[in-house]
Coordinates of C-alpha atoms in Angstrom, one line a residue:
M9 CA 32.4 -11.7 -4.1
H10 CA 33.9 -15.1 -3.1
L11 CA 34.7 -17.3 -6.1
Y12 CA 33.4 -20.9 -5.6
I13 CA 35.4 -23.8 -6.9
P14 CA 33.7 -27.2 -6.6
P15 CA 35.6 -29.3 -4.0
S16 CA 35.4 -32.5 -5.9
R17 CA 37.9 -31.1 -8.4
H18 CA 40.0 -28.5 -6.6
H19 CA 40.4 -29.5 -2.9
H20 CA 43.7 -27.6 -2.3
I21 CA 42.7 -24.6 -4.4
L22 CA 39.4 -24.3 -2.5
Y23 CA 41.3 -24.5 0.9
T24 CA 43.7 -21.8 -0.1
A25 CA 40.9 -19.6 -1.5
T26 CA 38.8 -20.0 1.7
V27 CA 41.8 -19.1 3.9
L28 CA 42.5 -16.0 1.8
A29 CA 38.9 -15.0 1.8
T30 CA 38.7 -15.3 5.5
L31 CA 41.9 -13.1 6.0
L32 CA 40.8 -10.5 3.4
T33 CA 37.1 -10.2 4.2
P34 CA 36.4 -6.8 5.7
A35 CA 34.5 -6.4 8.9
H36 CA 31.7 -4.7 6.9
P37 CA 31.1 -6.5 3.7
D38 CA 31.5 -4.4 0.6
P39 CA 28.3 -4.3 -1.5
S40 CA 30.2 -3.6 -4.6
R41 CA 31.6 -7.1 -4.3
I42 CA 28.7 -9.1 -2.8
G43 CA 25.6 -6.9 -3.3
Q44 CA 23.2 -5.9 -0.6
W45 CA 19.7 -6.9 0.6
A46 CA 17.0 -4.5 2.0
V47 CA 13.6 -5.5 3.5
G48 CA 10.7 -3.8 1.7
P49 CA 7.0 -3.2 2.3
S50 CA 4.0 -5.5 2.5
T51 CA 2.4 -6.9 -0.7
G52 CA -0.9 -7.4 1.2
V53 CA -1.0 -11.1 0.2
V54 CA 1.7 -13.8 0.3
G55 CA 3.5 -13.5 -3.0
I56 CA 3.1 -17.2 -4.1
H57 CA 2.5 -16.0 -7.6
T58 CA 4.2 -12.8 -8.9
A59 CA 4.0 -11.0 -12.2
L60 CA 5.7 -7.9 -13.5
L61 CA 3.4 -5.3 -15.0
P62 CA 4.3 -2.0 -16.8
D63 CA 5.1 1.2 -15.0
N64 CA 6.6 -0.5 -11.9
H65 CA 3.4 -2.4 -11.0
L66 CA 3.3 -6.0 -9.8
L67 CA 0.6 -8.5 -9.5
F68 CA 0.6 -10.9 -6.5
F69 CA -1.8 -13.7 -5.5
E70 CA -2.0 -16.4 -2.9
R71 CA -4.1 -19.2 -1.4
F72 CA -6.9 -18.9 1.1
H73 CA -6.0 -18.6 4.8
G74 CA -9.1 -19.1 6.7
L75 CA -10.5 -21.9 4.5
H76 CA -7.4 -23.9 4.7
Y77 CA -6.5 -23.5 8.4
P78 CA -9.5 -22.1 10.3
S79 CA -8.4 -23.7 13.6
L80 CA -4.9 -22.2 13.5
Y81 CA -4.8 -19.0 11.5
P82 CA -7.3 -16.1 10.9
P83 CA -8.2 -14.8 7.4
N84 CA -5.7 -12.5 5.8
P85 CA -6.1 -9.2 7.8
N86 CA -4.8 -7.2 4.9
T87 CA -7.6 -8.2 2.5
Y88 CA -10.5 -9.2 4.8
S89 CA -13.9 -7.7 4.2
S90 CA -16.5 -7.8 7.0
N91 CA -19.2 -7.2 4.3
I92 CA -18.5 -10.6 2.8
S93 CA -16.8 -12.3 5.8
Q94 CA -14.0 -13.3 3.4
S95 CA -10.4 -12.4 2.5
E96 CA -9.5 -11.6 -1.1
I97 CA -6.4 -13.3 -2.5
S98 CA -4.8 -10.9 -5.0
T99 CA -3.3 -7.4 -5.0
E100 CA -1.6 -5.1 -7.4
M101 CA 1.4 -3.1 -6.0
T102 CA 2.6 0.2 -7.3
F103 CA 6.3 -0.1 -6.6
N104 CA 8.3 3.1 -5.9
P105 CA 11.9 2.4 -6.9
E106 CA 13.1 5.6 -5.3
N107 CA 11.6 4.8 -1.9
P108 CA 10.3 1.2 -1.8
L109 CA 8.9 1.5 1.7
T110 CA 6.3 4.0 0.3
S111 CA 5.0 1.5 -2.2
G112 CA 1.3 0.7 -1.9
Y113 CA -1.1 -1.9 -3.1
V114 CA -4.8 -2.2 -4.0
V115 CA -6.9 -5.4 -3.5
E116 CA -8.2 -7.0 -6.7
H117 CA -11.1 -9.6 -6.8
E118 CA -11.1 -12.7 -9.0
T119 CA -14.0 -15.1 -8.7
Y120 CA -12.3 -18.3 -9.8
S121 CA -9.4 -19.1 -7.5
P122 CA -6.0 -18.7 -9.4
F123 CA -3.9 -20.3 -6.7
C124 CA -1.6 -22.9 -8.2
A125 CA -2.5 -21.8 -11.8
G126 CA -0.1 -21.5 -14.7
H127 CA 0.5 -18.1 -16.2
A128 CA 2.4 -16.3 -18.9
Q129 CA 2.4 -12.9 -20.6
M130 CA 0.3 -12.5 -23.7
A131 CA 1.4 -10.8 -26.9
D132 CA -0.4 -7.6 -25.9
G133 CA 1.2 -7.6 -22.4
R134 CA -1.8 -8.9 -20.4
I135 CA -1.1 -11.7 -17.9
F136 CA -2.8 -15.0 -19.0
V137 CA -3.7 -17.3 -16.0
A138 CA -5.0 -20.8 -16.7
G139 CA -6.3 -23.3 -14.2
G140 CA -6.1 -22.9 -10.4
D141 CA -7.4 -24.3 -7.1
G142 CA -10.5 -26.2 -6.2
D143 CA -10.5 -25.3 -2.6
G144 CA -13.2 -23.0 -1.4
V145 CA -15.9 -24.4 -3.7
G146 CA -19.3 -23.5 -2.4
N147 CA -18.4 -20.4 -0.5
G148 CA -20.1 -18.4 -3.3
Y149 CA -17.6 -15.7 -3.5
I150 CA -14.3 -17.2 -4.7
T151 CA -14.8 -20.6 -6.2
D152 CA -13.3 -23.5 -8.2
G153 CA -10.7 -22.1 -10.6
R154 CA -9.2 -25.4 -12.0
K155 CA -10.9 -25.0 -15.4
A156 CA -10.9 -21.2 -15.6
V157 CA -9.0 -18.9 -18.0
R158 CA -8.6 -15.3 -17.1
T159 CA -6.4 -12.3 -17.8
Y160 CA -5.0 -9.5 -15.7
A161 CA -4.0 -6.0 -16.6
S162 CA -3.8 -2.8 -14.5
A163 CA -6.4 -1.1 -16.6
T164 CA -9.0 -3.9 -16.3
G165 CA -8.2 -6.0 -13.3
W166 CA -9.2 -9.6 -13.6
V167 CA -11.2 -10.6 -16.6
D168 CA -12.7 -14.1 -17.1
I169 CA -12.3 -15.1 -20.7
G170 CA -13.3 -18.8 -21.0
E171 CA -12.5 -22.3 -19.9
L172 CA -9.9 -24.9 -20.5
S173 CA -11.0 -28.2 -22.0
T174 CA -10.0 -30.0 -18.7
T175 CA -9.3 -29.1 -15.1
R176 CA -5.6 -28.2 -14.3
W177 CA -3.9 -27.6 -11.0
Y178 CA -0.1 -26.9 -11.2
P179 CA 0.1 -26.5 -15.0
T180 CA 2.8 -24.6 -16.8
V181 CA 2.0 -22.0 -19.5
A182 CA 4.3 -20.8 -22.3
T183 CA 3.8 -18.0 -24.9
L184 CA 4.4 -19.4 -28.4
P185 CA 6.1 -17.4 -31.2
D186 CA 2.7 -16.6 -32.8
G187 CA 1.2 -15.4 -29.5
R188 CA -0.9 -18.4 -28.7
L189 CA -0.6 -20.0 -25.2
L190 CA 0.6 -23.5 -24.6
I191 CA -0.8 -25.1 -21.4
V192 CA 1.0 -28.2 -20.2
G193 CA 0.4 -30.8 -17.6
G194 CA -0.7 -30.3 -14.0
L195 CA -3.2 -32.4 -12.0
S196 CA -7.0 -32.8 -12.5
E197 CA -7.4 -32.1 -8.8
S198 CA -5.4 -31.8 -5.6
Y199 CA -2.2 -33.7 -5.0
I200 CA -2.6 -37.3 -3.7
P201 CA 0.7 -39.2 -4.5
D202 CA -0.8 -42.7 -4.7
D203 CA -3.7 -41.8 -7.0
P204 CA -2.4 -41.7 -10.6
N205 CA -5.9 -40.9 -11.9
R206 CA -5.3 -37.3 -10.8
N207 CA -2.4 -36.9 -13.3
N208 CA -3.2 -34.8 -16.3
P209 CA -0.4 -35.8 -18.8
T210 CA -1.7 -33.6 -21.7
Y211 CA -1.3 -30.2 -23.3
E212 CA -3.7 -27.9 -25.0
L213 CA -3.6 -24.5 -26.8
Y214 CA -5.4 -21.2 -26.2
P215 CA -7.2 -20.1 -28.2
P216 CA -8.2 -23.7 -28.8
D217 CA -7.1 -25.3 -32.1
G218 CA -9.9 -27.9 -32.2
R219 CA -7.8 -30.8 -30.9
G220 CA -8.7 -30.4 -27.2
T221 CA -6.3 -32.1 -24.9
V222 CA -3.4 -33.9 -26.5
P223 CA -1.5 -36.7 -24.6
L224 CA 2.1 -36.0 -23.7
E225 CA 4.1 -39.1 -22.9
V226 CA 6.9 -37.3 -21.1
L227 CA 4.4 -36.4 -18.3
L228 CA 3.4 -40.1 -17.6
P229 CA 6.4 -41.8 -15.9
G230 CA 7.1 -39.0 -13.4
Y231 CA 3.9 -39.0 -11.5
P232 CA 3.4 -38.0 -8.7
N233 CA 6.6 -35.8 -9.1
N234 CA 5.7 -34.1 -12.3
S235 CA 3.7 -30.9 -11.5
Y236 CA 4.8 -27.5 -12.9
P237 CA 6.8 -29.1 -15.7
I238 CA 9.6 -26.9 -17.2
V239 CA 8.4 -25.6 -20.6
M240 CA 10.7 -23.4 -22.8
V241 CA 10.3 -22.2 -26.4
L242 CA 13.5 -22.8 -28.4
P243 CA 14.8 -20.5 -31.2
S244 CA 14.6 -23.6 -33.4
Q245 CA 10.8 -23.6 -33.6
R246 CA 10.6 -26.3 -31.0
V247 CA 9.4 -26.4 -27.4
F248 CA 11.4 -28.2 -24.7
I249 CA 9.4 -29.9 -21.9
F250 CA 11.0 -31.4 -18.8
S251 CA 9.2 -33.4 -16.0
S252 CA 10.7 -35.3 -13.1
I253 CA 13.9 -36.6 -14.7
N254 CA 12.7 -36.9 -18.3
S255 CA 12.6 -34.4 -21.2
M256 CA 11.7 -34.0 -24.8
S257 CA 11.2 -31.4 -27.5
I258 CA 8.5 -31.1 -30.1
N259 CA 8.1 -29.1 -33.3
I260 CA 5.6 -26.3 -32.6
N261 CA 4.5 -25.9 -36.2
S262 CA 3.5 -29.5 -36.9
W263 CA 3.2 -30.7 -33.3
D264 CA 5.2 -33.8 -34.1
N265 CA 8.9 -34.8 -34.7
I266 CA 9.5 -35.5 -31.0
I267 CA 13.1 -35.7 -29.8
T268 CA 13.6 -37.6 -26.5
Y269 CA 16.6 -36.7 -24.4
P270 CA 18.6 -38.8 -21.9
P271 CA 17.2 -38.8 -18.3
L272 CA 19.1 -36.9 -15.7
S273 CA 22.0 -38.6 -13.9
K274 CA 22.3 -39.7 -10.3
T275 CA 18.7 -40.8 -10.1
D276 CA 19.7 -43.3 -7.4
I277 CA 20.2 -40.5 -4.9
Y278 CA 18.2 -37.8 -6.6
P279 CA 14.8 -39.0 -7.6
S280 CA 13.2 -36.0 -9.3
R281 CA 13.7 -32.3 -10.1
S282 CA 10.0 -31.5 -10.2
F283 CA 7.5 -30.8 -7.5
P284 CA 7.9 -31.5 -4.6
Y285 CA 11.7 -31.6 -5.2
L286 CA 11.4 -28.1 -6.8
S287 CA 14.5 -27.2 -8.8
P288 CA 14.8 -23.7 -10.3
S289 CA 15.5 -23.6 -14.0
V290 CA 16.7 -21.0 -16.5
L291 CA 17.1 -20.7 -20.3
L292 CA 20.6 -19.3 -20.2
P293 CA 21.1 -16.0 -22.1
L294 CA 20.7 -16.2 -25.8
R295 CA 23.9 -14.4 -27.0
K296 CA 25.6 -13.5 -30.3
A297 CA 28.7 -15.4 -29.3
N298 CA 26.9 -18.7 -29.2
K299 CA 24.7 -17.9 -32.2
Y300 CA 21.6 -17.7 -30.1
R301 CA 21.8 -21.4 -29.3
A302 CA 19.6 -22.4 -26.4
E303 CA 21.1 -24.0 -23.3
I304 CA 18.9 -24.9 -20.4
M305 CA 20.1 -25.2 -16.8
I306 CA 18.2 -26.9 -13.9
C307 CA 19.7 -26.5 -10.4
G308 CA 19.1 -27.9 -6.9
G309 CA 16.3 -30.0 -5.6
T310 CA 16.4 -32.6 -2.8
Y311 CA 18.4 -35.8 -2.4
I312 CA 16.6 -38.9 -1.1
N313 CA 18.4 -38.3 2.3
N314 CA 16.3 -35.1 2.5
T315 CA 19.2 -32.6 2.1
A316 CA 19.0 -30.0 -0.6
S317 CA 21.2 -30.7 -3.7
N318 CA 23.9 -28.4 -5.0
L319 CA 23.9 -30.2 -8.4
C320 CA 23.2 -28.2 -11.6
S321 CA 22.6 -29.9 -14.9
R322 CA 22.8 -28.3 -18.4
I323 CA 21.6 -29.4 -21.8
I324 CA 21.7 -28.0 -25.3
P325 CA 18.4 -29.4 -26.8
D326 CA 19.1 -28.5 -30.4
L327 CA 22.0 -31.0 -30.5
G328 CA 19.2 -33.5 -31.0
E329 CA 20.2 -37.1 -30.3
E330 CA 23.7 -36.0 -29.4
A331 CA 22.4 -33.7 -26.6
K332 CA 23.4 -34.8 -23.1
W333 CA 23.3 -33.4 -19.6
V334 CA 26.4 -31.9 -18.2
D335 CA 26.7 -31.6 -14.4
D336 CA 28.1 -28.8 -12.3
E337 CA 27.9 -27.8 -8.7
M338 CA 26.5 -24.7 -6.9
P339 CA 28.3 -23.3 -3.8
G340 CA 25.5 -24.7 -1.6
G341 CA 22.3 -26.8 -1.7
R342 CA 19.0 -25.2 -2.6
V343 CA 15.5 -26.6 -3.0
M344 CA 12.5 -24.5 -4.2
G345 CA 14.6 -21.4 -4.8
D346 CA 14.5 -19.1 -7.9
G347 CA 16.9 -18.4 -10.7
V348 CA 16.8 -14.8 -12.0
L349 CA 18.5 -13.6 -15.3
L350 CA 20.4 -10.4 -14.7
P351 CA 21.0 -7.7 -17.4
D352 CA 24.8 -8.2 -17.2
G353 CA 24.3 -11.7 -18.6
N354 CA 24.8 -13.5 -15.3
V355 CA 22.2 -15.6 -13.3
V356 CA 21.5 -15.2 -9.6
F357 CA 19.9 -17.9 -7.5
V358 CA 18.0 -16.8 -4.4
G359 CA 15.7 -18.2 -1.7
G360 CA 14.7 -21.8 -0.9
A361 CA 15.8 -24.3 1.8
Q362 CA 18.8 -26.5 2.5
E363 CA 16.7 -29.4 3.7
G364 CA 13.3 -31.0 2.9
T365 CA 10.8 -30.6 0.1
A366 CA 7.9 -28.4 -1.0
D367 CA 4.2 -29.0 -0.2
G368 CA 2.2 -28.8 3.0
P369 CA -0.2 -26.3 4.7
A370 CA 0.9 -23.0 6.0
G371 CA 3.1 -23.3 9.1
F372 CA 3.7 -27.0 8.7
S373 CA 6.8 -26.9 6.5
K374 CA 8.4 -29.9 5.0
A375 CA 11.5 -27.8 4.5
T376 CA 13.9 -26.3 7.0
N377 CA 17.2 -24.5 7.2
P378 CA 16.6 -21.6 4.8
Q379 CA 19.2 -20.9 2.1
Y380 CA 19.8 -17.1 2.7
A381 CA 22.9 -16.7 0.5
A382 CA 22.6 -15.6 -3.1
H383 CA 24.6 -17.6 -5.6
L384 CA 25.8 -16.0 -8.8
Y385 CA 26.5 -18.0 -12.0
N386 CA 28.5 -16.7 -14.9
P387 CA 27.5 -18.6 -18.0
R388 CA 30.5 -17.4 -20.0
T389 CA 33.2 -18.6 -17.5
R390 CA 31.1 -21.4 -15.9
Q391 CA 32.1 -20.0 -12.5
W392 CA 30.1 -19.5 -9.3
S393 CA 30.3 -16.8 -6.6
V394 CA 28.7 -16.4 -3.2
L395 CA 27.0 -13.1 -2.7
A396 CA 25.2 -11.4 0.3
S397 CA 22.7 -13.2 2.4
A398 CA 19.0 -12.2 2.7
T399 CA 17.2 -11.4 5.9
I400 CA 13.8 -13.0 5.2
P401 CA 13.6 -16.8 4.7
R402 CA 11.9 -17.8 1.5
L403 CA 10.6 -21.4 1.8
Y404 CA 7.6 -23.0 0.1
H405 CA 5.3 -20.6 -1.9
S406 CA 7.9 -17.9 -2.5
S407 CA 8.9 -16.2 -5.7
A408 CA 11.6 -13.9 -7.2
L409 CA 11.9 -11.8 -10.4
L410 CA 14.0 -9.0 -12.0
L411 CA 12.7 -5.4 -11.6
P412 CA 13.3 -2.7 -14.3
D413 CA 15.8 -0.9 -11.9
C414 CA 18.0 -4.1 -12.0
R415 CA 17.2 -5.2 -8.5
V416 CA 15.8 -8.6 -7.7
L417 CA 12.5 -8.8 -5.8
T418 CA 11.8 -11.7 -3.5
A419 CA 8.3 -12.3 -2.1
G420 CA 6.1 -14.9 -0.4
S421 CA 6.6 -18.0 1.8
D422 CA 3.8 -19.4 3.9
Q423 CA 5.9 -22.0 5.7
Q424 CA 8.0 -19.8 8.0
N425 CA 7.3 -21.9 11.1
Y426 CA 9.6 -24.8 10.4
A427 CA 10.4 -24.8 14.1
N428 CA 7.0 -23.9 15.6
P429 CA 3.9 -24.3 13.5
S430 CA 1.7 -22.5 16.1
L431 CA 3.0 -19.1 15.1
E432 CA 1.8 -16.8 12.3
P433 CA 3.4 -18.3 9.1
F434 CA 2.5 -15.8 6.4
E435 CA 5.3 -13.6 5.0
Y436 CA 3.8 -10.5 3.3
R437 CA 7.0 -8.4 3.0
I438 CA 9.2 -8.2 -0.1
E439 CA 13.0 -8.1 0.1
L440 CA 15.1 -6.5 -2.6
F441 CA 18.6 -7.7 -3.7
S442 CA 20.9 -5.1 -5.2
P443 CA 23.6 -7.0 -7.2
P444 CA 27.2 -5.7 -7.1
Y445 CA 26.8 -3.8 -10.4
L446 CA 24.4 -1.3 -8.7
F447 CA 27.3 0.0 -6.5
A448 CA 29.4 1.2 -9.5
A449 CA 30.3 4.9 -9.6
S450 CA 28.0 5.5 -12.6
R451 CA 25.5 3.8 -14.7
P452 CA 24.6 4.0 -18.4
M453 CA 21.4 6.0 -19.2
I454 CA 18.6 5.7 -21.6
T455 CA 16.9 9.1 -22.3
A456 CA 14.5 8.1 -25.0
M457 CA 13.4 5.1 -27.1
P458 CA 10.3 3.7 -28.8
S459 CA 7.6 2.1 -26.7
T460 CA 6.9 -0.6 -29.3
I461 CA 9.1 -2.3 -31.9
S462 CA 8.4 -5.0 -34.5
Y463 CA 10.5 -8.0 -35.4
N464 CA 13.7 -7.8 -37.4
S465 CA 13.7 -4.0 -37.5
T466 CA 16.1 -1.3 -36.3
F467 CA 15.2 1.2 -33.5
Q468 CA 17.0 4.1 -31.9
I469 CA 18.0 4.3 -28.2
H470 CA 19.1 7.8 -27.1
T471 CA 21.8 7.8 -24.5
P472 CA 24.5 10.2 -23.3
T473 CA 26.7 7.2 -22.4
S474 CA 29.6 6.3 -24.8
N475 CA 31.2 2.9 -25.4
I476 CA 28.1 0.7 -24.8
E477 CA 29.3 -2.9 -24.7
M478 CA 25.9 -4.8 -24.8
V479 CA 22.2 -4.2 -25.3
S480 CA 20.3 -6.7 -23.1
F481 CA 16.7 -7.6 -23.9
I482 CA 14.8 -9.3 -21.0
R483 CA 11.2 -10.4 -21.0
Y484 CA 8.8 -9.6 -18.2
S485 CA 8.5 -12.4 -15.7
T486 CA 5.6 -14.4 -14.2
V487 CA 6.8 -16.8 -11.6
T488 CA 5.6 -19.3 -9.0
H489 CA 6.8 -22.5 -7.4
S490 CA 10.4 -22.0 -8.7
T491 CA 9.0 -21.9 -12.2
N492 CA 9.4 -18.7 -14.2
M493 CA 7.2 -19.1 -17.2
D494 CA 8.3 -16.0 -19.1
Q495 CA 11.8 -15.0 -18.2
R496 CA 14.2 -14.8 -21.2
F497 CA 17.4 -12.9 -22.1
V498 CA 18.3 -12.1 -25.7
E499 CA 21.5 -10.1 -26.6
L500 CA 20.6 -7.6 -29.3
E501 CA 22.8 -6.6 -32.3
F502 CA 23.5 -2.8 -32.2
V503 CA 25.7 0.0 -33.5
Q504 CA 26.6 3.1 -31.5
T505 CA 26.8 6.1 -33.9
G506 CA 28.7 8.4 -31.6
K507 CA 26.0 11.0 -31.7
G508 CA 24.2 9.9 -28.6
I509 CA 22.3 7.2 -30.4
V510 CA 22.5 3.4 -30.1
E511 CA 20.8 1.7 -33.1
G512 CA 19.5 -1.6 -32.0
T513 CA 18.2 -4.5 -34.1
S514 CA 15.1 -6.3 -32.7
P515 CA 15.0 -10.1 -32.6
L516 CA 14.4 -11.9 -35.9
D517 CA 11.2 -13.6 -34.9
G518 CA 9.0 -14.9 -32.1
S519 CA 10.9 -18.2 -31.6
L520 CA 13.9 -16.2 -30.5
A521 CA 11.8 -13.7 -28.5
P522 CA 8.1 -14.4 -28.0
P523 CA 5.8 -11.3 -28.3
G524 CA 4.9 -9.1 -25.3
N525 CA 6.6 -6.7 -22.9
W526 CA 10.4 -6.7 -22.7
M527 CA 13.0 -4.5 -20.9
V528 CA 15.9 -2.9 -22.8
F529 CA 19.1 -2.4 -20.9
L530 CA 22.3 -0.7 -22.0
V531 CA 25.4 -2.3 -20.4
K532 CA 28.8 -0.6 -20.0
D533 CA 31.7 -2.2 -18.0
G534 CA 29.3 -4.8 -16.7
V535 CA 27.0 -2.1 -15.3
P536 CA 23.4 -1.9 -16.7
S537 CA 21.1 1.1 -17.1
V538 CA 17.6 1.2 -15.7
G539 CA 15.5 -0.9 -18.1
E540 CA 13.0 0.7 -20.5
T541 CA 9.8 -1.2 -21.4
V542 CA 9.1 -2.0 -25.0
L543 CA 6.2 -4.0 -26.5
L544 CA 7.6 -6.4 -29.1
H545 CA 5.2 -7.5 -31.8

């Protein structure tokens, strides 16, 4: 692990650290210091959208191949059916953590195209998917999904459950404390930068509350760079919404009392953090030490000179009118990557590019120079480290999330031909990142615990491991376009009795931890156990 010190503040220290790192780096990098990557099996489709399901299952879905690029690329050979002369666009993988290469997938059909939809986990664990793509209308098999609302679960597959009040392409979805779904923004139809009539600067709730679509001023000034807005529920019963360079929060009980925050800095060289200048964002771990106060971090994007930014900006929204953005620097530039919360309380950033922007058809990438290195951020020390580099480039239409075994899965990318668009661009393989903590001599263990827990209650975790230092609680992820709509880390209160039992206390309410499937990890000496799934209600 190489400590990164921003050069603007520590020129001489950085030089010394770099020289020492060069002298001391072994010929074969030590995975206990920088982690390790391993290429995995095919998902059957490009993992543009990825969602974690119980029992080590994963949902993936993509955009059409043949309909978009019939002159260049054939239909997806993994899902093509000669009976219908059409490729399917979604699969469910059964992931085998013991031997990932033996993982398999089944093809799942959804009538209304979910490509470029928004999604979040429902209170009962189903995946809620709102909006989608209009391409393919008229083929009679997979059709216009921009107004569709559907759910996914392993037991049922896709189930269509209704319609939105308006068409949405590139919206964001968030699960509210009471289990309702908030659907924010997007476009009414496909992206044309000089047509503001395609903007959909509104929000709505599901199930509907009778108000239909409600205007949201923060989504107006950023067009056309405002798709997939950042939406995060705060423990203060507010929801934070960010678009382009602008942000606000609103009370989720009264749907008023709006607080507007300062715009981001450096807008003269850094025009937007939203699509197509996609910047990964995270709600930093909600921890006992900071009294569960929310701090949001947005990293990367693209400067106006087309190079990827290494700028990170943080804000504490509940400071109200006193809230301000604080800038930091990553070890390297990254646009359209992903930030993943780890059970040890750190954040790892993976994937993306070092030049260009998102958008474009498969094979014709607007981004180049993949960012292979993983960058680790420690929110407690505010320090960055450079970890191991991936093998597979992850450019536009890629995704990443945390698995229960504490590895990070990366998937997708359909713009691999930044040098030669005539080649096959679709990346079907996953790659797995094992952080340094997985190379410790031993790991804590969970031998038994409940499968469901209620709010503000105690529950028992059985473990043979003594001296547990932290109980981490991480929500299942749904992710696309650098936007993870579910990911959340809450540190739980606990007492270890000394009799093989850790007694944990569940979160106080849904504003701290929205209902649904979560993973429980025991952490000792910075090393996490395998996560156990629990349904919080």
